[in-house]
Structure formats: structure tokens, C-alpha cells
Amino acid sequence: MKRISIKFLKNGPIKLVNESDTLAKESIQFEDNLFDLKKCTFLCRCGRSKKQPFCEGSHADAKFDSKCQIAKNEQIQKIKTNHTDVFNNNENLKIHISKGSAIMVNNEVDIKINNLPKNIKSFSLCRCGNSKNKPFCDTTHNRTKGRYYTF
Ligand code: FES
């Protein structure tokens, strides 16, 4: 079984780590292009990268703040801001990214966040940088389209 982790780097990109020995073929779809998931892939989540959907370091100039703004509960806040959050996925992980939209993670996946196991069908991750519920999308991108970001 392939093991793919999704880590959220503090004030930085999403880091996808393929921990298996084989390439995860065509796991990332951006518009009509398919990308293999290599050992390590960084996806932009500040919305400023000029090499979408990948990170090229613009988050530093943009002073991107990855903190979740709405989680009041301390435990949830920890989950949403911890830069080592890990999602363990089945081998059919597919990530779909469309212009002007969130990162969609599909297929039923087993998720482990700070050792709390969960199973969910799909979820969407913010890539505009403006969600108040980071790392998840809260649809803010619909209201801020074109204002702050380039994706
Ligand atoms: S992509 Fe940022 S709120 Fe949806």
C-alpha cells in the first residue's frame, strides 16, 4: 500500500510526501495536465505563486499567515495550525486543482490528524490563502477572486 502524507508547512506550502518506493502516477491534475507525485511535492496555498499549482517561494514576500482564524477550541486550533499534520491515504489518492478553485482531494481516504483516525470521502484545501478555516477551503475564494492572488 502506498502511503502519502500531506503536511501543512507553517506560513508556507502544502508538502506532499510519497513514502512508498514507487512513483504515484498521475496523482495531481491541474486543469488538463497530469503530474506524478514524486518523493516530495510542494503545492502553493498562499495563492501568489507564479508557477501554479506549485510553490515557488512567493509566500515569504506575501507574508502569508497560515493560522486558522476561526478555531476557538485549543485542540482544534492545534490541529489546524500544527505544521506536521499528516493525512495517511489509500493508494488511489487523486488531487484535482482547477483554476480559481480550491484543491480537491478525492477518493475515500483514511486520515490521521495528530493520531486521531478518521475516514472521509473528500475534502477541499484552501489555495487562495484567504480562508478563515485553513487549511480547509471556506469558499472565500469566490468573493476575493483576482484581488490578492494569481491562481
Ligand atoms: S481556495 Fe481559499 S477559500 Fe477556497
PDB file of C-alpha atoms and ligand atoms in Angstrom:
ATOM      1  CA  MET A   1       0.000   0.000   0.000  1.00  0.00           C
ATOM      2  CA  LYS A   2       1.214   3.459  -0.852  1.00  0.00           C
ATOM      3  CA  ARG A   3       1.499   5.909   1.949  1.00  0.00           C
ATOM      4  CA  ILE A   4       1.116   9.548   1.097  1.00  0.00           C
ATOM      5  CA  SER A   5       1.340  12.273   3.679  1.00  0.00           C
ATOM      6  CA  ILE A   6       0.051  15.790   3.416  1.00  0.00           C
ATOM      7  CA  LYS A   7       1.817  18.238   5.642  1.00  0.00           C
ATOM      8  CA  PHE A   8       0.996  21.884   6.095  1.00  0.00           C
ATOM      9  CA  LEU A   9       4.104  23.960   6.493  1.00  0.00           C
ATOM     10  CA  LYS A  10       3.684  26.896   8.833  1.00  0.00           C
ATOM     11  CA  ASN A  11       3.207  30.081   6.770  1.00  0.00           C
ATOM     12  CA  GLY A  12       4.235  28.037   3.747  1.00  0.00           C
ATOM     13  CA  PRO A  13       3.042  25.495   1.187  1.00  0.00           C
ATOM     14  CA  ILE A  14       1.402  22.087   1.366  1.00  0.00           C
ATOM     15  CA  LYS A  15       4.043  19.393   1.301  1.00  0.00           C
ATOM     16  CA  LEU A  16       3.039  16.080  -0.285  1.00  0.00           C
ATOM     17  CA  VAL A  17       5.324  13.231   0.605  1.00  0.00           C
ATOM     18  CA  ASN A  18       5.217   9.920  -1.220  1.00  0.00           C
ATOM     19  CA  GLU A  19       6.651   7.469   1.275  1.00  0.00           C
ATOM     20  CA  SER A  20       6.418   4.437  -0.997  1.00  0.00           C
ATOM     21  CA  ASP A  21       9.164   3.170  -3.311  1.00  0.00           C
ATOM     22  CA  THR A  22       7.174   3.811  -6.461  1.00  0.00           C
ATOM     23  CA  LEU A  23       6.005   6.936  -8.202  1.00  0.00           C
ATOM     24  CA  ALA A  24       2.353   7.785  -7.565  1.00  0.00           C
ATOM     25  CA  LYS A  25       1.439   8.104 -11.249  1.00  0.00           C
ATOM     26  CA  GLU A  26      -0.758  10.987 -12.375  1.00  0.00           C
ATOM     27  CA  SER A  27      -1.924  11.780  -8.860  1.00  0.00           C
ATOM     28  CA  ILE A  28      -2.188  15.518  -9.363  1.00  0.00           C
ATOM     29  CA  GLN A  29      -4.419  17.050 -12.013  1.00  0.00           C
ATOM     30  CA  PHE A  30      -4.117  20.774 -12.703  1.00  0.00           C
ATOM     31  CA  GLU A  31      -6.502  21.849 -15.433  1.00  0.00           C
ATOM     32  CA  ASP A  32      -5.722  19.367 -18.255  1.00  0.00           C
ATOM     33  CA  ASN A  33      -2.243  18.462 -17.050  1.00  0.00           C
ATOM     34  CA  LEU A  34      -1.404  15.384 -15.015  1.00  0.00           C
ATOM     35  CA  PHE A  35       1.570  15.226 -12.667  1.00  0.00           C
ATOM     36  CA  ASP A  36       3.169  12.255 -10.968  1.00  0.00           C
ATOM     37  CA  LEU A  37       3.676  12.512  -7.271  1.00  0.00           C
ATOM     38  CA  LYS A  38       7.398  12.236  -6.712  1.00  0.00           C
ATOM     39  CA  LYS A  39       9.043  11.761  -3.340  1.00  0.00           C
ATOM     40  CA  CYS A  40       8.213  15.302  -2.394  1.00  0.00           C
ATOM     41  CA  THR A  41       5.959  17.930  -3.975  1.00  0.00           C
ATOM     42  CA  PHE A  42       5.122  21.414  -2.717  1.00  0.00           C
ATOM     43  CA  LEU A  43       1.738  22.909  -3.590  1.00  0.00           C
ATOM     44  CA  CYS A  44       1.069  26.639  -3.287  1.00  0.00           C
ATOM     45  CA  ARG A  45      -1.526  27.625  -0.700  1.00  0.00           C
ATOM     46  CA  CYS A  46      -0.895  31.351  -0.442  1.00  0.00           C
ATOM     47  CA  GLY A  47      -2.275  31.982  -3.947  1.00  0.00           C
ATOM     48  CA  ARG A  48       0.745  34.046  -5.036  1.00  0.00           C
ATOM     49  CA  SER A  49       2.932  31.510  -6.843  1.00  0.00           C
ATOM     50  CA  LYS A  50       3.617  32.239 -10.493  1.00  0.00           C
ATOM     51  CA  LYS A  51       4.199  28.538 -11.086  1.00  0.00           C
ATOM     52  CA  GLN A  52       0.743  27.298 -10.070  1.00  0.00           C
ATOM     53  CA  PRO A  53      -0.136  24.892  -8.694  1.00  0.00           C
ATOM     54  CA  PHE A  54       3.359  24.526  -7.265  1.00  0.00           C
ATOM     55  CA  CYS A  55       5.146  26.653  -4.695  1.00  0.00           C
ATOM     56  CA  GLU A  56       7.999  28.892  -5.858  1.00  0.00           C
ATOM     57  CA  GLY A  57       8.575  30.764  -2.596  1.00  0.00           C
ATOM     58  CA  SER A  58       6.273  33.770  -3.054  1.00  0.00           C
ATOM     59  CA  HIS A  59       4.622  33.108   0.310  1.00  0.00           C
ATOM     60  CA  ALA A  60       7.625  34.704   2.016  1.00  0.00           C
ATOM     61  CA  ASP A  61       7.267  38.055   0.179  1.00  0.00           C
ATOM     62  CA  ALA A  62       3.493  37.942   0.689  1.00  0.00           C
ATOM     63  CA  LYS A  63       3.961  37.351   4.428  1.00  0.00           C
ATOM     64  CA  PHE A  64       1.444  34.520   4.177  1.00  0.00           C
ATOM     65  CA  ASP A  65      -0.158  33.671   7.538  1.00  0.00           C
ATOM     66  CA  SER A  66      -1.337  30.053   7.667  1.00  0.00           C
ATOM     67  CA  LYS A  67      -3.086  30.337  11.019  1.00  0.00           C
ATOM     68  CA  CYS A  68      -6.685  29.170  11.189  1.00  0.00           C
ATOM     69  CA  GLN A  69      -8.730  32.159  12.351  1.00  0.00           C
ATOM     70  CA  ILE A  70     -11.971  30.548  13.421  1.00  0.00           C
ATOM     71  CA  ALA A  71     -10.944  27.547  15.524  1.00  0.00           C
ATOM     72  CA  LYS A  72     -11.568  28.626  19.097  1.00  0.00           C
ATOM     73  CA  ASN A  73     -11.119  25.257  20.758  1.00  0.00           C
ATOM     74  CA  GLU A  74      -7.471  24.874  21.651  1.00  0.00           C
ATOM     75  CA  GLN A  75      -7.262  21.254  20.439  1.00  0.00           C
ATOM     76  CA  ILE A  76      -8.789  22.116  17.050  1.00  0.00           C
ATOM     77  CA  GLN A  77      -6.574  25.157  16.769  1.00  0.00           C
ATOM     78  CA  LYS A  78      -3.592  22.892  17.348  1.00  0.00           C
ATOM     79  CA  ILE A  79      -4.720  20.524  14.601  1.00  0.00           C
ATOM     80  CA  LYS A  80      -5.258  23.321  12.137  1.00  0.00           C
ATOM     81  CA  THR A  81      -2.046  25.175  12.774  1.00  0.00           C
ATOM     82  CA  ASN A  82       0.316  22.307  13.501  1.00  0.00           C
ATOM     83  CA  HIS A  83       2.773  22.131  10.621  1.00  0.00           C
ATOM     84  CA  THR A  84       3.193  18.371  10.952  1.00  0.00           C
ATOM     85  CA  ASP A  85      -0.444  17.395  10.381  1.00  0.00           C
ATOM     86  CA  VAL A  86      -0.430  14.115   8.487  1.00  0.00           C
ATOM     87  CA  PHE A  87      -3.074  12.564   6.284  1.00  0.00           C
ATOM     88  CA  ASN A  88      -2.494   8.907   5.555  1.00  0.00           C
ATOM     89  CA  ASN A  89      -4.139   7.965   2.324  1.00  0.00           C
ATOM     90  CA  ASN A  90      -5.017   4.903   0.368  1.00  0.00           C
ATOM     91  CA  GLU A  91      -3.148   4.221  -2.842  1.00  0.00           C
ATOM     92  CA  ASN A  92      -5.653   5.900  -5.117  1.00  0.00           C
ATOM     93  CA  LEU A  93      -5.229   9.406  -3.860  1.00  0.00           C
ATOM     94  CA  LYS A  94      -6.222  11.931  -6.504  1.00  0.00           C
ATOM     95  CA  ILE A  95      -5.761  15.641  -6.187  1.00  0.00           C
ATOM     96  CA  HIS A  96      -7.718  17.876  -8.559  1.00  0.00           C
ATOM     97  CA  ILE A  97      -6.890  21.528  -8.956  1.00  0.00           C
ATOM     98  CA  SER A  98      -8.854  23.852 -11.190  1.00  0.00           C
ATOM     99  CA  LYS A  99      -8.111  27.495 -11.924  1.00  0.00           C
ATOM    100  CA  GLY A 100      -9.721  29.811  -9.378  1.00  0.00           C
ATOM    101  CA  SER A 101     -10.775  26.992  -7.112  1.00  0.00           C
ATOM    102  CA  ALA A 102      -9.656  25.009  -4.073  1.00  0.00           C
ATOM    103  CA  ILE A 103      -7.519  21.847  -4.001  1.00  0.00           C
ATOM    104  CA  MET A 104      -9.910  18.899  -4.100  1.00  0.00           C
ATOM    105  CA  VAL A 105      -8.736  15.657  -2.532  1.00  0.00           C
ATOM    106  CA  ASN A 106     -10.915  12.803  -3.718  1.00  0.00           C
ATOM    107  CA  ASN A 107     -11.486   9.146  -3.021  1.00  0.00           C
ATOM    108  CA  GLU A 108     -12.277   7.775   0.339  1.00  0.00           C
ATOM    109  CA  VAL A 109      -9.218   8.383   2.447  1.00  0.00           C
ATOM    110  CA  ASP A 110      -8.111   7.330   5.855  1.00  0.00           C
ATOM    111  CA  ILE A 111      -6.980  10.382   7.626  1.00  0.00           C
ATOM    112  CA  LYS A 112      -4.886  10.665  10.683  1.00  0.00           C
ATOM    113  CA  ILE A 113      -4.554  14.060  12.257  1.00  0.00           C
ATOM    114  CA  ASN A 114      -2.325  14.048  15.285  1.00  0.00           C
ATOM    115  CA  ASN A 115      -3.081  10.347  15.719  1.00  0.00           C
ATOM    116  CA  LEU A 116      -6.858  10.802  15.660  1.00  0.00           C
ATOM    117  CA  PRO A 117      -8.027   8.383  12.922  1.00  0.00           C
ATOM    118  CA  LYS A 118     -10.907   9.425  10.682  1.00  0.00           C
ATOM    119  CA  ASN A 119     -12.325   8.331   7.379  1.00  0.00           C
ATOM    120  CA  ILE A 120     -13.732  10.887   4.983  1.00  0.00           C
ATOM    121  CA  LYS A 121     -14.744  10.778   1.349  1.00  0.00           C
ATOM    122  CA  SER A 122     -13.274  14.029   0.124  1.00  0.00           C
ATOM    123  CA  PHE A 123     -12.212  17.425   1.315  1.00  0.00           C
ATOM    124  CA  SER A 124     -11.010  20.687  -0.124  1.00  0.00           C
ATOM    125  CA  LEU A 125      -7.935  22.622   0.854  1.00  0.00           C
ATOM    126  CA  CYS A 126      -7.521  26.377   0.519  1.00  0.00           C
ATOM    127  CA  ARG A 127      -5.077  27.563  -2.124  1.00  0.00           C
ATOM    128  CA  CYS A 128      -6.071  31.224  -2.316  1.00  0.00           C
ATOM    129  CA  GLY A 129      -4.586  31.978   1.094  1.00  0.00           C
ATOM    130  CA  ASN A 130      -7.725  33.723   2.360  1.00  0.00           C
ATOM    131  CA  SER A 131      -9.786  31.003   4.051  1.00  0.00           C
ATOM    132  CA  LYS A 132     -10.549  31.653   7.698  1.00  0.00           C
ATOM    133  CA  ASN A 133     -10.666  27.895   8.220  1.00  0.00           C
ATOM    134  CA  LYS A 134      -7.184  26.953   6.983  1.00  0.00           C
ATOM    135  CA  PRO A 135      -6.013  24.514   5.870  1.00  0.00           C
ATOM    136  CA  PHE A 136      -9.531  23.886   4.549  1.00  0.00           C
ATOM    137  CA  CYS A 137     -11.380  25.962   1.950  1.00  0.00           C
ATOM    138  CA  ASP A 138     -14.313  28.028   3.255  1.00  0.00           C
ATOM    139  CA  THR A 139     -15.271  29.354  -0.236  1.00  0.00           C
ATOM    140  CA  THR A 140     -13.812  32.815   0.437  1.00  0.00           C
ATOM    141  CA  HIS A 141     -12.070  32.481  -2.935  1.00  0.00           C
ATOM    142  CA  ASN A 142     -15.413  33.165  -4.625  1.00  0.00           C
ATOM    143  CA  ARG A 143     -15.515  36.641  -3.106  1.00  0.00           C
ATOM    144  CA  THR A 144     -11.865  37.619  -3.429  1.00  0.00           C
ATOM    145  CA  LYS A 145     -11.100  36.207  -6.869  1.00  0.00           C
ATOM    146  CA  GLY A 146      -8.415  38.161  -8.707  1.00  0.00           C
ATOM    147  CA  ARG A 147      -7.825  40.608  -5.871  1.00  0.00           C
ATOM    148  CA  TYR A 148      -4.962  39.119  -3.948  1.00  0.00           C
ATOM    149  CA  TYR A 149      -3.806  36.089  -5.817  1.00  0.00           C
ATOM    150  CA  THR A 150      -2.682  34.787  -9.141  1.00  0.00           C
ATOM    151  CA  PHE A 151      -4.121  31.288  -9.328  1.00  0.00           C
TER     152      PHE A 151
HETATM  153  S1  FES B   1      -9.359  28.309  -2.007  1.00  0.00           S
HETATM  154 FE1  FES B   1      -9.122  29.683  -0.351  1.00  0.00          FE
HETATM  155  S2  FES B   1     -11.121  29.837   0.492  1.00  0.00           S
HETATM  156 FE2  FES B   1     -11.324  28.398  -1.128  1.00  0.00          FE
END
